[in-house]
Amino acid sequence: MRLFRAATYTASLALLALWAGWMRPDFNFFPSMEAWSMMLGYLAFVLIGLTLLVGPIKLWLPPRFVPYCLLLRRDLGILAGAAGFLHVALVLYLFERGPELMFPQRELQADGWLGLFFLHDGSGAGTLYPNLTVTGAANYLGLTAFFVLLSLWLTSSRRAEQLLGGAGWKRLHLNAPLLYVLVLFHGIIHVESIKGEPHTLADLLGWAALVWLLRSISFVRTALRRRP
């Protein structure tokens, strides 16, 4: 099992590095750190989708492959968490640093990373209120996804599963589809209303549709097999 996990990480990191190198020219229009934040966010989205596909795929494989599928899903989740956290860290750093990201924000944002979520009221008193613009909605969705991802990432070990108990651990990790939906809509708003490029709506919806289709087929197949 250790050899399998080592091979999984090595192959996954190699593929991610190749994919990042392949995507990088499409982001030359953006500053380097902003480009990496966007690529890491997209990689996290794809990796979360892959974790959701492992379940359906393992049902179509012989039972001897099930333990390997479970390990693969856990390791892909860890990589998704790493990509997601780096994405968030870069965005927060860039906002705290001073220069804004390429957001079409017209209202007066709060200083630093708080500007992602709060606006000044314009009175000069320093009063803040929630950023309820389209940009703010995307950021709040991303913040919610971050906390869901963090809870799943911190409980991705066998030790955490033992502490929470099998039932509690499973209920928590059933939030993985919710995480995927949050990240999907976070990305859709950025692509359609904020960034506009280099990703397109088809990049997000095409992958999401494939995940939904395979999971739906797996659900129907399982339901039919369980019928008396």
CSV table of C-alpha atoms in Angstrom, one decimal, residues 114-216:
chain,number,residue,atom,x,y,z
A,114,LEU,CA,-10.9,42.3,4.0
A,115,GLY,CA,-11.5,44.0,0.7
A,116,LEU,CA,-12.5,40.7,-0.7
A,117,PHE,CA,-15.6,40.6,1.6
A,118,PHE,CA,-16.3,44.2,2.8
A,119,LEU,CA,-16.8,47.7,1.4
A,120,HIS,CA,-16.4,51.1,2.9
A,121,ASP,CA,-19.6,53.1,3.4
A,122,GLY,CA,-18.0,56.2,1.8
A,123,SER,CA,-18.6,58.4,4.9
A,124,GLY,CA,-15.0,58.5,5.9
A,125,ALA,CA,-15.8,56.9,9.3
A,126,GLY,CA,-14.2,53.6,8.4
A,127,THR,CA,-17.5,51.7,8.7
A,128,LEU,CA,-17.6,48.4,6.7
A,129,TYR,CA,-20.5,46.5,5.3
A,130,PRO,CA,-20.7,43.2,3.5
A,131,ASN,CA,-19.7,43.2,-0.2
A,132,LEU,CA,-23.0,42.1,-1.8
A,133,THR,CA,-21.8,42.8,-5.4
A,134,VAL,CA,-21.3,39.9,-7.9
A,135,THR,CA,-17.6,39.9,-6.9
A,136,GLY,CA,-18.5,39.7,-3.3
A,137,ALA,CA,-20.9,36.8,-3.9
A,138,ALA,CA,-18.1,34.9,-5.7
A,139,ASN,CA,-15.8,35.5,-2.8
A,140,TYR,CA,-18.3,34.4,-0.1
A,141,LEU,CA,-18.9,31.2,-2.1
A,142,GLY,CA,-15.1,30.7,-2.2
A,143,LEU,CA,-14.8,31.3,1.5
A,144,THR,CA,-17.5,28.8,2.3
A,145,ALA,CA,-15.9,26.3,0.0
A,146,PHE,CA,-12.6,26.9,1.8
A,147,PHE,CA,-14.0,26.0,5.2
A,148,VAL,CA,-15.7,22.9,3.9
A,149,LEU,CA,-12.5,21.8,2.2
A,150,LEU,CA,-10.5,22.5,5.3
A,151,SER,CA,-12.9,20.3,7.4
A,152,LEU,CA,-12.6,17.4,4.9
A,153,TRP,CA,-8.8,17.9,4.6
A,154,LEU,CA,-8.2,17.8,8.3
A,155,THR,CA,-10.2,14.6,8.7
A,156,SER,CA,-8.7,12.8,5.7
A,157,SER,CA,-6.6,10.4,7.8
A,158,ARG,CA,-7.5,7.1,9.4
A,159,ARG,CA,-6.8,8.6,12.8
A,160,ALA,CA,-9.5,11.2,12.2
A,161,GLU,CA,-11.9,8.6,11.1
A,162,GLN,CA,-11.3,6.6,14.3
A,163,LEU,CA,-11.8,9.8,16.4
A,164,LEU,CA,-15.0,10.8,14.7
A,165,GLY,CA,-16.4,7.3,14.4
A,166,GLY,CA,-17.4,5.7,11.1
A,167,ALA,CA,-20.9,7.2,10.9
A,168,GLY,CA,-19.8,10.7,11.9
A,169,TRP,CA,-16.8,10.6,9.6
A,170,LYS,CA,-19.0,9.5,6.7
A,171,ARG,CA,-21.6,12.2,7.3
A,172,LEU,CA,-18.9,14.8,7.2
A,173,HIS,CA,-17.4,13.5,4.0
A,174,LEU,CA,-20.8,13.4,2.3
A,175,ASN,CA,-20.3,17.1,2.0
A,176,ALA,CA,-17.9,16.6,-0.8
A,177,PRO,CA,-20.6,17.1,-3.5
A,178,LEU,CA,-21.6,20.3,-1.7
A,179,LEU,CA,-18.0,21.5,-1.9
A,180,TYR,CA,-17.9,20.7,-5.6
A,181,VAL,CA,-21.1,22.8,-6.2
A,182,LEU,CA,-19.7,25.7,-4.2
A,183,VAL,CA,-16.4,25.7,-6.1
A,184,LEU,CA,-18.3,25.3,-9.4
A,185,PHE,CA,-20.5,28.4,-8.8
A,186,HIS,CA,-17.5,30.3,-7.5
A,187,GLY,CA,-15.7,29.6,-10.7
A,188,ILE,CA,-18.8,30.3,-12.9
A,189,ILE,CA,-19.2,33.8,-11.5
A,190,HIS,CA,-15.5,34.6,-11.9
A,191,VAL,CA,-15.5,33.3,-15.5
A,192,GLU,CA,-18.8,34.9,-16.6
A,193,SER,CA,-18.9,38.2,-14.6
A,194,ILE,CA,-15.4,39.0,-13.4
A,195,LYS,CA,-12.4,37.5,-15.3
A,196,GLY,CA,-13.9,36.4,-18.6
A,197,GLU,CA,-10.7,34.7,-19.6
A,198,PRO,CA,-8.8,32.5,-20.2
A,199,HIS,CA,-11.2,29.9,-18.9
A,200,THR,CA,-14.6,29.6,-20.4
A,201,LEU,CA,-18.0,28.4,-19.1
A,202,ALA,CA,-17.5,25.2,-21.1
A,203,ASP,CA,-14.3,24.4,-19.2
A,204,LEU,CA,-16.3,24.3,-15.9
A,205,LEU,CA,-19.7,23.0,-17.0
A,206,GLY,CA,-18.2,20.3,-19.3
A,207,TRP,CA,-16.2,18.7,-16.4
A,208,ALA,CA,-19.1,19.2,-14.0
A,209,ALA,CA,-21.5,17.5,-16.4
A,210,LEU,CA,-19.1,14.5,-16.8
A,211,VAL,CA,-18.9,14.1,-13.0
A,212,TRP,CA,-22.7,14.4,-12.6
A,213,LEU,CA,-23.3,11.9,-15.5
A,214,LEU,CA,-21.0,9.2,-14.1
A,215,ARG,CA,-22.3,9.6,-10.6
A,216,SER,CA,-25.9,9.4,-11.8
